[in-house]
JSON list of C-alpha atoms in Angstrom, two decimals:
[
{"chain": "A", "resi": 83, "resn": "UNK", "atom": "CA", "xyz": [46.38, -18.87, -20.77]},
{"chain": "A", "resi": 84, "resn": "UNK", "atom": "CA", "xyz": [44.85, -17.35, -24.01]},
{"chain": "A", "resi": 85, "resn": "UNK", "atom": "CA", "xyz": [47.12, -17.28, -27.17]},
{"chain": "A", "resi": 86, "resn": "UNK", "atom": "CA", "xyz": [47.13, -14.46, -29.37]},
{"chain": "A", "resi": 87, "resn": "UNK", "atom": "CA", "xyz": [49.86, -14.40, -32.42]},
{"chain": "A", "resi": 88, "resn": "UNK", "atom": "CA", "xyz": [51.04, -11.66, -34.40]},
{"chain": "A", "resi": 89, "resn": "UNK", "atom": "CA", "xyz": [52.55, -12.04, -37.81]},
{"chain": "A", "resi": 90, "resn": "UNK", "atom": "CA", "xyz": [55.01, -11.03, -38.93]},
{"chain": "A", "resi": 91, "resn": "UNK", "atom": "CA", "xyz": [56.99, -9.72, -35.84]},
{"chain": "A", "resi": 92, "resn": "UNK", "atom": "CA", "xyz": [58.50, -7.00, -37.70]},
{"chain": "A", "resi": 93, "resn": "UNK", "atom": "CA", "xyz": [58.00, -5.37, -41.03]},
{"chain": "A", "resi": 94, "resn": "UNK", "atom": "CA", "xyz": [60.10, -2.58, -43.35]},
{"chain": "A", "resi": 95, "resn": "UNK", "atom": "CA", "xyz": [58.22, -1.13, -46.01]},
{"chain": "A", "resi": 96, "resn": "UNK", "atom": "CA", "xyz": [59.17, 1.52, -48.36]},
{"chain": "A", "resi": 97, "resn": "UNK", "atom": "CA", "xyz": [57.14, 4.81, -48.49]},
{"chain": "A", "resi": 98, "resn": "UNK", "atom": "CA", "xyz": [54.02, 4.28, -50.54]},
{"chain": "A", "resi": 99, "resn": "UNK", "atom": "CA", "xyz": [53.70, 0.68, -49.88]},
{"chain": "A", "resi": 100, "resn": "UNK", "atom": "CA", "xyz": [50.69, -0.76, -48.65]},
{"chain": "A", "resi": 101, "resn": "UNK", "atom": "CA", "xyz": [51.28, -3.76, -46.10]},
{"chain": "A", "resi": 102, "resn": "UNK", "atom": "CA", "xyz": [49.19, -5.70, -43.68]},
{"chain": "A", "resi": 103, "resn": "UNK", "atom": "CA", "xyz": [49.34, -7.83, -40.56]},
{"chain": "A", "resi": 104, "resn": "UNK", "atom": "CA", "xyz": [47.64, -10.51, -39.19]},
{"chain": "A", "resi": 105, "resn": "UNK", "atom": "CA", "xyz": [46.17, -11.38, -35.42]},
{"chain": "A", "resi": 106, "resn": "UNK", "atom": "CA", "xyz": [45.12, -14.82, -34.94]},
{"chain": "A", "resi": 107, "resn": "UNK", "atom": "CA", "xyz": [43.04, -15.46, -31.86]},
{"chain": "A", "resi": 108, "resn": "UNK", "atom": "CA", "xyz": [40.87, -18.02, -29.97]},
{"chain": "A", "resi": 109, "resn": "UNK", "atom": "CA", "xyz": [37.32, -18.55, -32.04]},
{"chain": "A", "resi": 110, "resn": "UNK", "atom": "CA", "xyz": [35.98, -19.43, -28.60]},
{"chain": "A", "resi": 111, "resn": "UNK", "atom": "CA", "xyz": [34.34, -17.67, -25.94]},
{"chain": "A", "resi": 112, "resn": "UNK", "atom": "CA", "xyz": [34.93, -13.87, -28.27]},
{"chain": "A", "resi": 113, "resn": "UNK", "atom": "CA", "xyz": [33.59, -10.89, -26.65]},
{"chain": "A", "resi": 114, "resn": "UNK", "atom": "CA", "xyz": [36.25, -8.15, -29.00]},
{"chain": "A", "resi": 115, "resn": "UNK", "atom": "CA", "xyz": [39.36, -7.54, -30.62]},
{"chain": "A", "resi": 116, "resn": "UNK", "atom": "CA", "xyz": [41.15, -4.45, -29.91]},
{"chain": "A", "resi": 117, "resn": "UNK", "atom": "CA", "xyz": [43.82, -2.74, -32.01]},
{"chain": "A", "resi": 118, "resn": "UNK", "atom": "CA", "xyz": [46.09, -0.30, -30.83]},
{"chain": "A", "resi": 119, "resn": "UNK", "atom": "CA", "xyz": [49.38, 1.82, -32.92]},
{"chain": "A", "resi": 120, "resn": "UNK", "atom": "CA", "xyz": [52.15, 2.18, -29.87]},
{"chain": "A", "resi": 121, "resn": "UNK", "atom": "CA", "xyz": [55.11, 4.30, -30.74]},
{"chain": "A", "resi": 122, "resn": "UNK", "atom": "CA", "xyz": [58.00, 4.47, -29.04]},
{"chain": "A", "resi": 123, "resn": "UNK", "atom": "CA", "xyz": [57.77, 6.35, -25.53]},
{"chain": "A", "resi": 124, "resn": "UNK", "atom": "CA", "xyz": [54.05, 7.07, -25.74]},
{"chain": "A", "resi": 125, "resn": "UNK", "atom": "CA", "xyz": [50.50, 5.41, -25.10]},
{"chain": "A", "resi": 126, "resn": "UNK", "atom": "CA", "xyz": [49.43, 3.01, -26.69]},
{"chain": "A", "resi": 127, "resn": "UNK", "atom": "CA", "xyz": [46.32, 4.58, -28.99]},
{"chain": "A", "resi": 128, "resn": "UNK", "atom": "CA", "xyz": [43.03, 2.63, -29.58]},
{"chain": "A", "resi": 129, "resn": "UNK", "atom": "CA", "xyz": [42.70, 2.15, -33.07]},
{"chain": "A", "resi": 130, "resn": "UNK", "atom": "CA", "xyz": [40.05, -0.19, -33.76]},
{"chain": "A", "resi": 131, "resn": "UNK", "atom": "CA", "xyz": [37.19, -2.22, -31.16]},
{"chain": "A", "resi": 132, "resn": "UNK", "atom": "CA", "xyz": [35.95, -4.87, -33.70]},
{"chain": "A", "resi": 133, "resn": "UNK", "atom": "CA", "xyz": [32.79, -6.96, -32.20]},
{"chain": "A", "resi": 134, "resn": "UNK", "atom": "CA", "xyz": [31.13, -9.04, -35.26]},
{"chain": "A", "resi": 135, "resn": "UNK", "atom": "CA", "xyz": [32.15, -11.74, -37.27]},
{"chain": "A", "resi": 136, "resn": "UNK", "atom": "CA", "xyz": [32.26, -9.86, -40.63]},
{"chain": "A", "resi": 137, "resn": "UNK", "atom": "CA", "xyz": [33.46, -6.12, -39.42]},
{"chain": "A", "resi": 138, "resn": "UNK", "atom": "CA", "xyz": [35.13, -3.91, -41.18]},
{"chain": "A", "resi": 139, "resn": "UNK", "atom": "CA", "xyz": [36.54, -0.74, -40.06]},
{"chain": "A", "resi": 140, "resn": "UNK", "atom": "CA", "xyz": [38.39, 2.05, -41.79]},
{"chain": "A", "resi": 141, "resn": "UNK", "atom": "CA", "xyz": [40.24, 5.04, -40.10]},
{"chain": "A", "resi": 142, "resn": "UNK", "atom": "CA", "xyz": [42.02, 7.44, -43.08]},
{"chain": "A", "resi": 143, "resn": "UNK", "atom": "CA", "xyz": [44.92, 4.68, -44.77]},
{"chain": "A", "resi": 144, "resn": "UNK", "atom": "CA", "xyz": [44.20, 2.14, -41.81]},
{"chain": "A", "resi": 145, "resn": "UNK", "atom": "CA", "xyz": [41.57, -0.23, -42.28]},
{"chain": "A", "resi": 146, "resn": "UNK", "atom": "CA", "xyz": [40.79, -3.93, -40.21]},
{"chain": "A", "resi": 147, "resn": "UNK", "atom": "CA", "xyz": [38.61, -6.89, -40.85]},
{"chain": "A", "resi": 148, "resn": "UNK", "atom": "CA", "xyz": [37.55, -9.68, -38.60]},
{"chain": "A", "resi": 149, "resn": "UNK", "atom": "CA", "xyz": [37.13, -13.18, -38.75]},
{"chain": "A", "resi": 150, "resn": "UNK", "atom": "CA", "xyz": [36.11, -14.63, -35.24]},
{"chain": "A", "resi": 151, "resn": "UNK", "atom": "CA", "xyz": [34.58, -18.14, -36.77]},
{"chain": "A", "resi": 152, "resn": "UNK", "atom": "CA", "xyz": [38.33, -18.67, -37.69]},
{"chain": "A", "resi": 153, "resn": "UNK", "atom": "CA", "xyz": [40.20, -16.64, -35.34]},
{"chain": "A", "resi": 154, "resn": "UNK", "atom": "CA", "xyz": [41.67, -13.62, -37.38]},
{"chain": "A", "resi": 155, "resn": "UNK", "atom": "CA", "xyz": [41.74, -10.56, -38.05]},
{"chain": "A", "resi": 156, "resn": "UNK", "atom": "CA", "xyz": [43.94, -8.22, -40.67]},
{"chain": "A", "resi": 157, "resn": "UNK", "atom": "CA", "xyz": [45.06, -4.62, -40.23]},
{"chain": "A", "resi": 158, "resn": "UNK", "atom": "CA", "xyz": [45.79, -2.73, -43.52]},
{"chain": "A", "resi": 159, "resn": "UNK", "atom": "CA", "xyz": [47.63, -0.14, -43.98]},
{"chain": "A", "resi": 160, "resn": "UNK", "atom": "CA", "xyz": [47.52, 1.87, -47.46]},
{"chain": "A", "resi": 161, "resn": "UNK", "atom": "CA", "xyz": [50.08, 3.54, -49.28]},
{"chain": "A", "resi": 162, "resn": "UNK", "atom": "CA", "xyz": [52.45, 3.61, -45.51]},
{"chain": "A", "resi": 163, "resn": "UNK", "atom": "CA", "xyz": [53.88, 6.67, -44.33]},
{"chain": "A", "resi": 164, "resn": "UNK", "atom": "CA", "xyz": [56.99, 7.60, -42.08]},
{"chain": "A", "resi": 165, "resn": "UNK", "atom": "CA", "xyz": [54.62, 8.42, -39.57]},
{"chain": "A", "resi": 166, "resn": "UNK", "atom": "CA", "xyz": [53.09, 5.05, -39.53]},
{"chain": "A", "resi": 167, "resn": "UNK", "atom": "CA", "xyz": [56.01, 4.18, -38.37]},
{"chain": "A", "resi": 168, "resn": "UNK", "atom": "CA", "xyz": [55.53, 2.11, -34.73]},
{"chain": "A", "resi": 169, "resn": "UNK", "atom": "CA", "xyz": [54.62, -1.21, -33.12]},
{"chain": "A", "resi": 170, "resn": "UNK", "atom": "CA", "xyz": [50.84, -2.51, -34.14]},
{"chain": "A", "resi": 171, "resn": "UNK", "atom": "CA", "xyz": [48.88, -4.29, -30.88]},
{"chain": "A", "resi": 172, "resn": "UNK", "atom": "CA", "xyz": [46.24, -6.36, -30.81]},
{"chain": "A", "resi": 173, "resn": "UNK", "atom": "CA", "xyz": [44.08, -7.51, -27.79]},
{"chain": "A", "resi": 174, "resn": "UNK", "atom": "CA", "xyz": [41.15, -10.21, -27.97]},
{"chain": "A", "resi": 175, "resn": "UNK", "atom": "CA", "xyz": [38.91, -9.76, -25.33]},
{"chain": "A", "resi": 176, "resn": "UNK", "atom": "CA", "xyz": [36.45, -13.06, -23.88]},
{"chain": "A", "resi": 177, "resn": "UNK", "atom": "CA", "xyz": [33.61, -13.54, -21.89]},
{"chain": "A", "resi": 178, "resn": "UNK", "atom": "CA", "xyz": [33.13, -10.16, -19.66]},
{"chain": "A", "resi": 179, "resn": "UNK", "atom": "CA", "xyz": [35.69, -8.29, -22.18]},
{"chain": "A", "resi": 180, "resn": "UNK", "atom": "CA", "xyz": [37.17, -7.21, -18.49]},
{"chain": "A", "resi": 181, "resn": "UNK", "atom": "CA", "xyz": [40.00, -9.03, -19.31]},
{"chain": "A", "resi": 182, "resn": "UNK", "atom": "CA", "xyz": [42.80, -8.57, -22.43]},
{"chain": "A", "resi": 183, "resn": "UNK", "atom": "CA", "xyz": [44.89, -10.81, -23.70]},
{"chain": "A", "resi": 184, "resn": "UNK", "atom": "CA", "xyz": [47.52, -9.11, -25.75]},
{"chain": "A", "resi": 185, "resn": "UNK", "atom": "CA", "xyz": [49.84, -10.53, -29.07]},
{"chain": "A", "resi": 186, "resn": "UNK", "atom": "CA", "xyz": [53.60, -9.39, -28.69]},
{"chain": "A", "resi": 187, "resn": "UNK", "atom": "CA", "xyz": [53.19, -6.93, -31.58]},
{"chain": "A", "resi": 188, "resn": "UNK", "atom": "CA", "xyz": [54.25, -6.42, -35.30]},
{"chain": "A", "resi": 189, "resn": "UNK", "atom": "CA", "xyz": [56.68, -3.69, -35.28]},
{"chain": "A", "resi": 190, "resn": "UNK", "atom": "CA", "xyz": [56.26, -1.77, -38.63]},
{"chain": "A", "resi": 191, "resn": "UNK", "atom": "CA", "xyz": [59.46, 0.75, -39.94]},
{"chain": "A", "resi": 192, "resn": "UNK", "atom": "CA", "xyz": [58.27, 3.09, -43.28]},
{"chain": "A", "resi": 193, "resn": "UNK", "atom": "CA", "xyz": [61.43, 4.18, -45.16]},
{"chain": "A", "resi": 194, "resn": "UNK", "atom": "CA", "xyz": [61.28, 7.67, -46.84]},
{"chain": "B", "resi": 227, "resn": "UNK", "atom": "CA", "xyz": [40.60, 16.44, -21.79]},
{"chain": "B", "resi": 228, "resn": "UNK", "atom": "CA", "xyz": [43.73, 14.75, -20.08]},
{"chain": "B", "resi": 229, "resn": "UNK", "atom": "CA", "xyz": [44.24, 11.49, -20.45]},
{"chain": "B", "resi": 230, "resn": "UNK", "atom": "CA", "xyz": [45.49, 8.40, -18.63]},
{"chain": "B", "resi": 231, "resn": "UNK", "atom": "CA", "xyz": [48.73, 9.67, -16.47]},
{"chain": "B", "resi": 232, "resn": "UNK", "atom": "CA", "xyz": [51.14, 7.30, -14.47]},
{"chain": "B", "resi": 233, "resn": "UNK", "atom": "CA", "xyz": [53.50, 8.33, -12.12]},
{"chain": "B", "resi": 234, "resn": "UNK", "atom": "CA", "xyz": [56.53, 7.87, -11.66]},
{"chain": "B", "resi": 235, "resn": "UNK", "atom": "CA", "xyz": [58.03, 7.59, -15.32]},
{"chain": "B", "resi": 236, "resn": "UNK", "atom": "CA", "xyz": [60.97, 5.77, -14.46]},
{"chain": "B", "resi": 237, "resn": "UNK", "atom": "CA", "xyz": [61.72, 4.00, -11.39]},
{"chain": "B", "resi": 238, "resn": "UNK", "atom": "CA", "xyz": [64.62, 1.94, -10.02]},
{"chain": "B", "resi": 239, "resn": "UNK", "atom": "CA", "xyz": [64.78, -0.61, -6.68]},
{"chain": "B", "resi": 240, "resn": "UNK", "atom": "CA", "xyz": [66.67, -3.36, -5.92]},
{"chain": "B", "resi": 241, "resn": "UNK", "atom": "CA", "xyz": [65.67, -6.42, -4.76]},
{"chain": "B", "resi": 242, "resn": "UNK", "atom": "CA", "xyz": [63.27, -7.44, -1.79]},
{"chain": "B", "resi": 243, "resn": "UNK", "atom": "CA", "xyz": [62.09, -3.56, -2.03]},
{"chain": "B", "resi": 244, "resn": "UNK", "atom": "CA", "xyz": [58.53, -2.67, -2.22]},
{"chain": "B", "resi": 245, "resn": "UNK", "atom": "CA", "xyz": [57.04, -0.37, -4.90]},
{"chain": "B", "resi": 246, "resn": "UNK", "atom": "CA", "xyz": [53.82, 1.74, -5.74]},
{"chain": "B", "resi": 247, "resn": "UNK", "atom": "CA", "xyz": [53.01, 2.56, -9.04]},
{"chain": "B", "resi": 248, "resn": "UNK", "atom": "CA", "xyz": [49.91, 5.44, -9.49]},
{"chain": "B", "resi": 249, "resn": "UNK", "atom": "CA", "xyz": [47.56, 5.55, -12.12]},
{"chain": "B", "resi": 250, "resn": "UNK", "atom": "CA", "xyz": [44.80, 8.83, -12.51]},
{"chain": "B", "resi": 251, "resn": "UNK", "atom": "CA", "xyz": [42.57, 7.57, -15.28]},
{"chain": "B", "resi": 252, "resn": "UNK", "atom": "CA", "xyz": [40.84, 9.37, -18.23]},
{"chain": "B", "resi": 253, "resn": "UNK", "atom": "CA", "xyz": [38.01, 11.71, -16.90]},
{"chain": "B", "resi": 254, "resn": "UNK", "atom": "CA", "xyz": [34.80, 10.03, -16.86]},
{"chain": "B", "resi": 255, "resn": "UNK", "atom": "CA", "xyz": [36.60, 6.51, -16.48]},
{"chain": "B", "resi": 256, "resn": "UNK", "atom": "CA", "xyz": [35.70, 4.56, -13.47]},
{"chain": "B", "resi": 257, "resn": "UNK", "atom": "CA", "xyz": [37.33, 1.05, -14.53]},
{"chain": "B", "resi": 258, "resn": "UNK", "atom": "CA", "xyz": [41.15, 1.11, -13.88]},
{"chain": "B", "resi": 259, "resn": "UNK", "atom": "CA", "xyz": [43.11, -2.02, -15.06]},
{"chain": "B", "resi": 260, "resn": "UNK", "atom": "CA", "xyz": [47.20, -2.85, -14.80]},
{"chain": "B", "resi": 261, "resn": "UNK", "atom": "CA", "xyz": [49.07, -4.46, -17.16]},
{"chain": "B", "resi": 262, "resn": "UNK", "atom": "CA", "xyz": [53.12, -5.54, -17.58]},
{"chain": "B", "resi": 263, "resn": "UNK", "atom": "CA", "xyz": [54.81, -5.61, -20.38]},
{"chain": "B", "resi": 264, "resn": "UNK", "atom": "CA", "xyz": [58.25, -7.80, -20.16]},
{"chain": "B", "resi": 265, "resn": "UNK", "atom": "CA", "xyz": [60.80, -7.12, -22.91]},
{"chain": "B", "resi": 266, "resn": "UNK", "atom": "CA", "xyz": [59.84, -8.69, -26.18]},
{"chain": "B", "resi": 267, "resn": "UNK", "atom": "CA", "xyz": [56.27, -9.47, -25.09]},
{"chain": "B", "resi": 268, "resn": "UNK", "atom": "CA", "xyz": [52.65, -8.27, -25.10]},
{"chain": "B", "resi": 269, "resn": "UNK", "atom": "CA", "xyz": [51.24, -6.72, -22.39]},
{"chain": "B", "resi": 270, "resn": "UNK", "atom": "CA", "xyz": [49.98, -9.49, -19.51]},
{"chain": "B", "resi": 271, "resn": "UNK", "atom": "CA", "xyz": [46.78, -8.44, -17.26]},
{"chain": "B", "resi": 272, "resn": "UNK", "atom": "CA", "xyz": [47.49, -8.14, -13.80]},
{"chain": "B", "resi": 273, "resn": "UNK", "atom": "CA", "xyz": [43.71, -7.27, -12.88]},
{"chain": "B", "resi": 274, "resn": "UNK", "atom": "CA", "xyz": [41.38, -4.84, -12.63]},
{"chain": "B", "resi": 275, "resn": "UNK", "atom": "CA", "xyz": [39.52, -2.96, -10.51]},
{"chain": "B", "resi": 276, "resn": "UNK", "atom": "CA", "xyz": [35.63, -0.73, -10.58]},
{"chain": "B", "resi": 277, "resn": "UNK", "atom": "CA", "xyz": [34.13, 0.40, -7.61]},
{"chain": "B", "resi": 278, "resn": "UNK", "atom": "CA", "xyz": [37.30, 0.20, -5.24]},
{"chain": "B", "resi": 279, "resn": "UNK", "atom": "CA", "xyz": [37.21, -3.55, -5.31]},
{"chain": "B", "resi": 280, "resn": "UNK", "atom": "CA", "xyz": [39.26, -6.03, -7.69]},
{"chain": "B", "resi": 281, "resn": "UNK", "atom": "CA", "xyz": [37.12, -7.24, -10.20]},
{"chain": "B", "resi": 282, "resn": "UNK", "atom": "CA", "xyz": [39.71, -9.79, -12.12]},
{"chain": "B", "resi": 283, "resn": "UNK", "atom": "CA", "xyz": [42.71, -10.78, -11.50]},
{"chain": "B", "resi": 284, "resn": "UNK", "atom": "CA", "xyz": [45.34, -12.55, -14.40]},
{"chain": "B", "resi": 285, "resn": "UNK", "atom": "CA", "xyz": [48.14, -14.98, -13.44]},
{"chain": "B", "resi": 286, "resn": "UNK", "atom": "CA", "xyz": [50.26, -12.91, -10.79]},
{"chain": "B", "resi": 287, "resn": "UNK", "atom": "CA", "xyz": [51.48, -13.71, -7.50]},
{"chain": "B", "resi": 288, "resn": "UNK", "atom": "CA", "xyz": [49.62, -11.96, -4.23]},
{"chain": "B", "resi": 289, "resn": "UNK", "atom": "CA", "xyz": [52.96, -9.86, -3.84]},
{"chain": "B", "resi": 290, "resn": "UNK", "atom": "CA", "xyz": [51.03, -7.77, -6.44]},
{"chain": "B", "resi": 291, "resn": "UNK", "atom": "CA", "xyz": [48.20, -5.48, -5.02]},
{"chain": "B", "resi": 292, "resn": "UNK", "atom": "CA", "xyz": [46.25, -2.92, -5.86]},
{"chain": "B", "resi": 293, "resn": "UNK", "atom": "CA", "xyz": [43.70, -0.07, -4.52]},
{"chain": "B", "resi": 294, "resn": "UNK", "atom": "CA", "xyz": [41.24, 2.25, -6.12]},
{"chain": "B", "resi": 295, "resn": "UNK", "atom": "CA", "xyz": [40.31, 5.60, -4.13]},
{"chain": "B", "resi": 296, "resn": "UNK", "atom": "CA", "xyz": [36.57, 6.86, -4.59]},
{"chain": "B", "resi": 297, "resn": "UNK", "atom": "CA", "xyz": [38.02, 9.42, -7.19]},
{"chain": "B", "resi": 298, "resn": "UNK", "atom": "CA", "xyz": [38.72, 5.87, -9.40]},
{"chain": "B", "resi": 299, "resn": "UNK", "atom": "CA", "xyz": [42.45, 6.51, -9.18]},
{"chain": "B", "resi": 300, "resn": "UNK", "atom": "CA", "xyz": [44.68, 3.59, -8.55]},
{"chain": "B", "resi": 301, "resn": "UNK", "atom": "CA", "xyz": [47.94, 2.28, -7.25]},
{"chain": "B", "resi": 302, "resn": "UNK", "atom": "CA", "xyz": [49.50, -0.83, -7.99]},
{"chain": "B", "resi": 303, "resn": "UNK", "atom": "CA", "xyz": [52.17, -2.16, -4.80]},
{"chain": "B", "resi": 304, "resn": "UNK", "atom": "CA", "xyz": [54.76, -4.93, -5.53]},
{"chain": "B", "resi": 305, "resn": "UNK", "atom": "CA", "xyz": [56.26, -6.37, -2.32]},
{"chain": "B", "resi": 306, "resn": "UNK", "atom": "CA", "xyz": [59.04, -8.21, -2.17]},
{"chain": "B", "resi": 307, "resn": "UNK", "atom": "CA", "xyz": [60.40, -7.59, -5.65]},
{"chain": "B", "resi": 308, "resn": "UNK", "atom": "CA", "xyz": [62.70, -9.75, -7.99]},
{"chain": "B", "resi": 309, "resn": "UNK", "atom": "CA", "xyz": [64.66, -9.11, -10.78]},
{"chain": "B", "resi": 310, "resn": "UNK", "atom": "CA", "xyz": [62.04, -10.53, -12.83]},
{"chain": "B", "resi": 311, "resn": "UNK", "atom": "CA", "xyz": [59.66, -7.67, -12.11]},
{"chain": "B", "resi": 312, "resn": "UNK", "atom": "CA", "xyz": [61.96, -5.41, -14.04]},
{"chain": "B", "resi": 313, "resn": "UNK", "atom": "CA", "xyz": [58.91, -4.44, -17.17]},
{"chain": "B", "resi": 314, "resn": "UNK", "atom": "CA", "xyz": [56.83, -2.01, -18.58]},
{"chain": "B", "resi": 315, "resn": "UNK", "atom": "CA", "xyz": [54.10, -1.21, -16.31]},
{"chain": "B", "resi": 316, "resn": "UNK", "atom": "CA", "xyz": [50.44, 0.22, -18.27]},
{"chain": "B", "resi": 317, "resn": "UNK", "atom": "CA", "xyz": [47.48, 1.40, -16.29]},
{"chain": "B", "resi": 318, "resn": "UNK", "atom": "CA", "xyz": [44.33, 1.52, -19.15]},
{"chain": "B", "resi": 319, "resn": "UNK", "atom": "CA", "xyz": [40.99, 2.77, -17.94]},
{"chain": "B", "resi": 320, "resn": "UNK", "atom": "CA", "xyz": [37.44, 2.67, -19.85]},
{"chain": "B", "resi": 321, "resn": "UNK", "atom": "CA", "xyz": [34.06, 3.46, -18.27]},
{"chain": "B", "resi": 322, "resn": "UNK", "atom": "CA", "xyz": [32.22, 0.10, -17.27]},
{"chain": "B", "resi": 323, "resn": "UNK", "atom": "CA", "xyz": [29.07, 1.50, -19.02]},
{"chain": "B", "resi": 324, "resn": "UNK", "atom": "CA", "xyz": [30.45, 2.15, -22.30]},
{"chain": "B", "resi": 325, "resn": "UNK", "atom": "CA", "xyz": [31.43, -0.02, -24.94]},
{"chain": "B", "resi": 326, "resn": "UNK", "atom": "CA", "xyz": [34.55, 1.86, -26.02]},
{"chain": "B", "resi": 327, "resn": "UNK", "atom": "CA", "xyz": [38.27, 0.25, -25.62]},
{"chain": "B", "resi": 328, "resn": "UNK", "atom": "CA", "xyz": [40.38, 1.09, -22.81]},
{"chain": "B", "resi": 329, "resn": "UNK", "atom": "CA", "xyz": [42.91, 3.85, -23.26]},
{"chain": "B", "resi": 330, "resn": "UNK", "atom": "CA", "xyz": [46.30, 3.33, -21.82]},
{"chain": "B", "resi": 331, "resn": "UNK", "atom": "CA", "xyz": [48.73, 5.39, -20.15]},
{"chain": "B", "resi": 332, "resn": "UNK", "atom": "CA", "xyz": [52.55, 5.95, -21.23]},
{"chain": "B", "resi": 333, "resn": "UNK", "atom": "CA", "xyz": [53.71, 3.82, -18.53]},
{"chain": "B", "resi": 334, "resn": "UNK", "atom": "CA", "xyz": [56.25, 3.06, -16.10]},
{"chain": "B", "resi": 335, "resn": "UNK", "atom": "CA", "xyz": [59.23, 1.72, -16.33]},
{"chain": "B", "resi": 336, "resn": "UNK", "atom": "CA", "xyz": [60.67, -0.06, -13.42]},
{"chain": "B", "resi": 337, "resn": "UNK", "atom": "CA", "xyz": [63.90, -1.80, -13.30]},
{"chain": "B", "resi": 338, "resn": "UNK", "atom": "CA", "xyz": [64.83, -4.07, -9.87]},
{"chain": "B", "resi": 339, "resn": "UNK", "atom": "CA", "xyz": [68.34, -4.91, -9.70]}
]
């Protein structure tokens, strides 16, 4: 069984803030890393497919790098919003990238 | 463009029951994987299936089963369930000839008691 960790497992920021997370992976066998944004009682929503050791990818305030030599990868989030508000996923993907092995999560909570 | 829809949203058996859980994946997806997500952890593959057949399989017993009909829905069957089987249950699909993420349904909930 792959292990994926999430850090920290749950986050409070104040309005404004800028904050990030971390997913640490195995550096072996990588085929992807997968973020998703998951608020309560909906789907999950793809955020991010990283690939390359290196990537960097930037949607609006949210923004992820990736380290696969090493086995991490950060999710930024700048100047947080209510909104943002909602449990952050990530999923590394080996081999066939058929298969995903998801962390447990880093539940973010942005305080007007 | 609707997305990935499970049925039912909520769902509640008691033990030794059987259950089918229904997936109708995004439109142009022909890959249909299950997942279950347990309180207070990540989602855990179950496996996945492409052209009717299961393709991969993750560390579940044979009481779980699955089928995908030629129109790439799918339906995931517990037999015999436990109290542990009480979870989350996501259907994601993707197209296998694409090299975009999966996108994931809201879910079902079951709860065995």
């Amino acid at each position: 069984i792959l292990n994926v960790e999430q850090s920290p497992q749950s986050l409070h920021v104040q309005e404004g803030d800028s904050t990030n997370f971390t997913c640490s992976f195995p550096s072996s066998n990588f085929y992807a890393l997968h973020w998703y944004r998951w608020e309560t009682a909906k789907s999950p929503e793809a955020l991010f497919v990283m690939t390359l050791n290196g990537d960097e990818k930037k949607k609006g305030r949210i923004s992820a790098t990736l380290n696969t030599k090493e086995g991490y990868s950060y999710l930024y989030i700048k100047g947080s919003q209510p909104e943002d508000s909602a449990t952050y996923l990530c999923a590394f993907a080996s081999d066939t990238g058929n298969q995903f092995y998801f962390g447990t999560g880093t539940s973010l909570t942005v305080i007007p | 463009d609707a997305g990935v829809t499970q049925s039912p949203t909520h769902l509640i058996k008691t033990r030794g029951q059987q259950v089918t859980l229904r997936c109708s994946p995004k439109s142009g997806h022909d890959t249909v994987s299950w997942y279950q997500q347990a309180l207070g952890q990540g989602p855990q593959f179950i496996f996945q299936y492409y052209e009717e057949e299961e393709r991969q399989r993750g560390n579940f017993p044979d009481r779980f089963s699955g089928h995908q009909f030629p129109n790439y829905s799918s339906e995931l069957n517990v037999n015999a369930l436990l109290l542990g089987d009480s979870a989350l249950y996501l259907c994601a699909s993707r197209s296998a000839v694409s090299t975009d993420t999966q996108y994931f349904g809201p879910g079902t909930r079951l709860t065995v008691l």
